[in-house]
mmCIF file with all atom_site columns, C-alpha atoms in Angstrom:
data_model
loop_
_atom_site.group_PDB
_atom_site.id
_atom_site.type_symbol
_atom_site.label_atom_id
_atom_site.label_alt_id
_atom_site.label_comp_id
_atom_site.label_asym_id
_atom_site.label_entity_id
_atom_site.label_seq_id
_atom_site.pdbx_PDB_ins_code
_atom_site.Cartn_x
_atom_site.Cartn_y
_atom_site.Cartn_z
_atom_site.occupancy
_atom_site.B_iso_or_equiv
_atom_site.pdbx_formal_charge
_atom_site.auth_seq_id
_atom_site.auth_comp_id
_atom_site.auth_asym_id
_atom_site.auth_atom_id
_atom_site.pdbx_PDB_model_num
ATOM 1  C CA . UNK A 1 1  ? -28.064 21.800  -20.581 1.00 0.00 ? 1  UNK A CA 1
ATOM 2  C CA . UNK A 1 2  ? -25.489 22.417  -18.044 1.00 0.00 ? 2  UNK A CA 1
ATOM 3  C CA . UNK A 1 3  ? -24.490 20.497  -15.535 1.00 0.00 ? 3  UNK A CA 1
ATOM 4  C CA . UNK A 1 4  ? -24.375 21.303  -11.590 1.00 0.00 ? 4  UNK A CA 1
ATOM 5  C CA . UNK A 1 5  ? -20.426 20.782  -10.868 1.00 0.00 ? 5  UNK A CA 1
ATOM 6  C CA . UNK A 1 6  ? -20.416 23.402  -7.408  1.00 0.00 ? 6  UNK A CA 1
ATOM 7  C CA . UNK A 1 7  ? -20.393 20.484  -5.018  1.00 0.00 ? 7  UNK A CA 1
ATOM 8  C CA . UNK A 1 8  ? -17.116 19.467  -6.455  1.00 0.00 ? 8  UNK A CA 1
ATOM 9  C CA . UNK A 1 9  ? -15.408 22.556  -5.628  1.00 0.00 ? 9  UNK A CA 1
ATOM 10 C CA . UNK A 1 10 ? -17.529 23.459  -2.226  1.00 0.00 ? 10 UNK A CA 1
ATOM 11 C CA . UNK A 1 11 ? -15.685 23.649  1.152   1.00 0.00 ? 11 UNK A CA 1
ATOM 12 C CA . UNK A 1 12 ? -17.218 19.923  1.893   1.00 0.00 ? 12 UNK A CA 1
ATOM 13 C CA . UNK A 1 13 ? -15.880 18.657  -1.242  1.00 0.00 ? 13 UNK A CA 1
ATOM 14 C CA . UNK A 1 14 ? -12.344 20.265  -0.652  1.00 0.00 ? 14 UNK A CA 1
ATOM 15 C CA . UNK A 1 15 ? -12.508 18.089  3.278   1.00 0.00 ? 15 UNK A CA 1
ATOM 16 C CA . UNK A 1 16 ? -13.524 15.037  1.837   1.00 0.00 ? 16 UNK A CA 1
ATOM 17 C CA . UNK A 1 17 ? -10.397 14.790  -0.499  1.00 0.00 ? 17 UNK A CA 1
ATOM 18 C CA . UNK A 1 18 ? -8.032  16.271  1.833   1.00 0.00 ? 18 UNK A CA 1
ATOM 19 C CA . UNK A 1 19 ? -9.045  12.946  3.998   1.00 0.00 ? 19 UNK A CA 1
ATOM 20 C CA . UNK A 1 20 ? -8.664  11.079  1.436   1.00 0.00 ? 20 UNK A CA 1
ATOM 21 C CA . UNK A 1 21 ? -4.996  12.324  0.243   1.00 0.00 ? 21 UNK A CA 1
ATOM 22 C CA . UNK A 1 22 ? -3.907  11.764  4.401   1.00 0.00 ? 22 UNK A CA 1
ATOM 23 C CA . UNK A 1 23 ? -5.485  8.114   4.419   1.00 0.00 ? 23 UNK A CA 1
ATOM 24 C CA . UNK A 1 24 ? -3.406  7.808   1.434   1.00 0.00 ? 24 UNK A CA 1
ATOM 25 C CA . UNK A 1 25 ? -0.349  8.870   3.038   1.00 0.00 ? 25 UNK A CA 1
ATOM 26 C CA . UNK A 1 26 ? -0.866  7.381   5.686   1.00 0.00 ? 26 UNK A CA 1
ATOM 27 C CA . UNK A 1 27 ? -0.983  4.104   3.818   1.00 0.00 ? 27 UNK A CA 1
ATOM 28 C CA . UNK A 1 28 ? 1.904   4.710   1.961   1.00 0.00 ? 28 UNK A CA 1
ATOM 29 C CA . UNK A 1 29 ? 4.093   5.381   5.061   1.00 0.00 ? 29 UNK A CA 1
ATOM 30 C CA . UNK A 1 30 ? 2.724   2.239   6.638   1.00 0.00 ? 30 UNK A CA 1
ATOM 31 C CA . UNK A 1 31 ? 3.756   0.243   3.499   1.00 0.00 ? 31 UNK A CA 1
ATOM 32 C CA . UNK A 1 32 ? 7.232   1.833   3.552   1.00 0.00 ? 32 UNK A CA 1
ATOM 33 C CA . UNK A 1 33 ? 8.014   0.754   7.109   1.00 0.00 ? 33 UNK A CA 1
ATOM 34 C CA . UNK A 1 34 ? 6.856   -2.556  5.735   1.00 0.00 ? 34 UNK A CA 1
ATOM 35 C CA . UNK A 1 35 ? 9.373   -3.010  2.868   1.00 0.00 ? 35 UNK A CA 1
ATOM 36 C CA . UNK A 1 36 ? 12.038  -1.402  5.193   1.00 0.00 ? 36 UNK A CA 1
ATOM 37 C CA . UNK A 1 37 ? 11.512  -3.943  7.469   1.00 0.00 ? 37 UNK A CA 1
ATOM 38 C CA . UNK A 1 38 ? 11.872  -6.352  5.243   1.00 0.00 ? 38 UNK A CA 1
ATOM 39 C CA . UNK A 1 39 ? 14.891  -4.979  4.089   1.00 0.00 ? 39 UNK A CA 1
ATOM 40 C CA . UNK A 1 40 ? 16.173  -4.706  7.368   1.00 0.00 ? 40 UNK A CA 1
ATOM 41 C CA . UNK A 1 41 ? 15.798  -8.120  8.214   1.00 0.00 ? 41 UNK A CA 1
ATOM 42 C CA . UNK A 1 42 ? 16.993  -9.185  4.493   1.00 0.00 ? 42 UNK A CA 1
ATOM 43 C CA . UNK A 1 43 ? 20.042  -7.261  5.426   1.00 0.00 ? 43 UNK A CA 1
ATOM 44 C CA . UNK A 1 44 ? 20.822  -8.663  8.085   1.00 0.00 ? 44 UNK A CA 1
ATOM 45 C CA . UNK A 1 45 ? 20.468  -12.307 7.040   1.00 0.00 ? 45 UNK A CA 1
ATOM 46 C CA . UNK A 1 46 ? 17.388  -12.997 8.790   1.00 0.00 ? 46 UNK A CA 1
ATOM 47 C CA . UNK A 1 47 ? 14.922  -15.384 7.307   1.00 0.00 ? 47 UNK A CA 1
ATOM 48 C CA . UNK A 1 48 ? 11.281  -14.404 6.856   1.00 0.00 ? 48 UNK A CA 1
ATOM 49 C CA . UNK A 1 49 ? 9.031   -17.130 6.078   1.00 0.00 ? 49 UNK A CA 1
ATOM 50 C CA . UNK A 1 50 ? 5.601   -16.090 4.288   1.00 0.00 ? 50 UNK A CA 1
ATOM 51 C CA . UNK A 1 51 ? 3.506   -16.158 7.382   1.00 0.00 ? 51 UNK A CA 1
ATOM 52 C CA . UNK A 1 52 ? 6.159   -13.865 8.873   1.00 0.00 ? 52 UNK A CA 1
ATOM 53 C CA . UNK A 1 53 ? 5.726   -11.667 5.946   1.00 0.00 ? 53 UNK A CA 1
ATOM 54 C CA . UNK A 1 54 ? 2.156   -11.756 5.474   1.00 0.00 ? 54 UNK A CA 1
ATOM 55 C CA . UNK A 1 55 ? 2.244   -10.518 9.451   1.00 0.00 ? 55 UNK A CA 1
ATOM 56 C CA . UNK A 1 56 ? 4.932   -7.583  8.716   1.00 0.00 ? 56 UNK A CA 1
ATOM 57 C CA . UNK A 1 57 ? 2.982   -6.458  5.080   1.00 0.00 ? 57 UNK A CA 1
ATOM 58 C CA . UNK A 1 58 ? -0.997  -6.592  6.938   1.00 0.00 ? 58 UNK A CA 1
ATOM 59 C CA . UNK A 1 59 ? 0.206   -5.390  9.607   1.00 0.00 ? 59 UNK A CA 1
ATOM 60 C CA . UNK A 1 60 ? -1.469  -1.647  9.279   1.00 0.00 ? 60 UNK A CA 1
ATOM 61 C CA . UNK A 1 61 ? -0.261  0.268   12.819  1.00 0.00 ? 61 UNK A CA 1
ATOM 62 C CA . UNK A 1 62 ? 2.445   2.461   12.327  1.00 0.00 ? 62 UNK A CA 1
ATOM 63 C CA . UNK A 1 63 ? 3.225   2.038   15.786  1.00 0.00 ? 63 UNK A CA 1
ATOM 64 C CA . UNK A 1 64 ? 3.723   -1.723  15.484  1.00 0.00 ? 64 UNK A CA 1
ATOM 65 C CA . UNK A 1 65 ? 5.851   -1.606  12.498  1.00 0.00 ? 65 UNK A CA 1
ATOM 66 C CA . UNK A 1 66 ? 8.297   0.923   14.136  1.00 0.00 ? 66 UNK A CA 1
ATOM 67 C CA . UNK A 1 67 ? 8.478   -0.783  17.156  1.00 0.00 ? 67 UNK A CA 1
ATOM 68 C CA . UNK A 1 68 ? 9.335   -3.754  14.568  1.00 0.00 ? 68 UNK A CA 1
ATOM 69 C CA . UNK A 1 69 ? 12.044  -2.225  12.546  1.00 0.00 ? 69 UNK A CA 1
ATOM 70 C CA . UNK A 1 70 ? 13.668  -0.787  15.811  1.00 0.00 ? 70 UNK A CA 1
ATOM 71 C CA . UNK A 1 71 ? 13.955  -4.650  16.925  1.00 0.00 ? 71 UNK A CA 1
ATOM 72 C CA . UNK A 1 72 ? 15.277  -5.486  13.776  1.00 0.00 ? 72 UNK A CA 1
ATOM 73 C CA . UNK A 1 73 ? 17.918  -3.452  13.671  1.00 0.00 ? 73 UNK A CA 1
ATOM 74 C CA . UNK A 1 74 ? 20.053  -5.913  16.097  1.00 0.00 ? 74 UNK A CA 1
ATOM 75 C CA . UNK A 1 75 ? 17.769  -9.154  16.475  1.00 0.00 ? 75 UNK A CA 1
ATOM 76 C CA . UNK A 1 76 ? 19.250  -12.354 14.514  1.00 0.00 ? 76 UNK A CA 1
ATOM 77 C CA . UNK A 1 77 ? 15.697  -14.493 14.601  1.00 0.00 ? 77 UNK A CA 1
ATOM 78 C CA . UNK A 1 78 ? 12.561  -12.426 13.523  1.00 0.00 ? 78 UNK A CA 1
ATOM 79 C CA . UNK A 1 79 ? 11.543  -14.027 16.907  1.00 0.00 ? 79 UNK A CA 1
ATOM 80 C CA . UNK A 1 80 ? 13.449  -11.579 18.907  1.00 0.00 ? 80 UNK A CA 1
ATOM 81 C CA . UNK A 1 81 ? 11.421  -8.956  16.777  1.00 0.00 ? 81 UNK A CA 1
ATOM 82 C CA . UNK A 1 82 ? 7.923   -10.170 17.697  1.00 0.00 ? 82 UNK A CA 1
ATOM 83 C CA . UNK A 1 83 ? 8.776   -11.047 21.288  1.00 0.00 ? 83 UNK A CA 1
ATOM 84 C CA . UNK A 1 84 ? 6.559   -8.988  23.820  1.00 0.00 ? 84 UNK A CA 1
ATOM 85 C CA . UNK A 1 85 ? 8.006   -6.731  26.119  1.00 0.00 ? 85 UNK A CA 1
#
């Protein structure tokens, strides 16, 4: 008996997993600005308490985290980092 395996290499197939692999991406670039943040703030002597880094490492908008790492790239508190405006 053979078994029906065309769906897995049909055009809709071949979509789904491309979405997939860019979610994936996506998620791993999000985590990345995460650690560098970190790292950024480690660097630079600031202290991140586990709320604070719970915040930084669920925080899932790449936006965000940029915005983030560009503040913590001369703020001394993290603070200055999250402060609107």
């Amino acid at each position: 008996m053979a078994v029906d395996l065309s769906f897995y290499k049909s055009p809709l197939s071949e979509e789904i997993r491309d979405e997939g692999r860019e979610e994936g991406r996506e998620e791993g670039r999000t985590e990345g600005q995460a650690k560098s943040l970190l790292l950024v703030l480690a660097a630079r002597g600031v202290e991140v308490d586990d709320e604070t880094r719970e915040k930084i490492t669920g925080c899932g908008d790449p936006q965000l985290l940029s915005h983030w790492l560009n503040r913590a790239a001369t703020a001394s508190t993290t603070e200055e980092v999250f402060a609107r405006g």
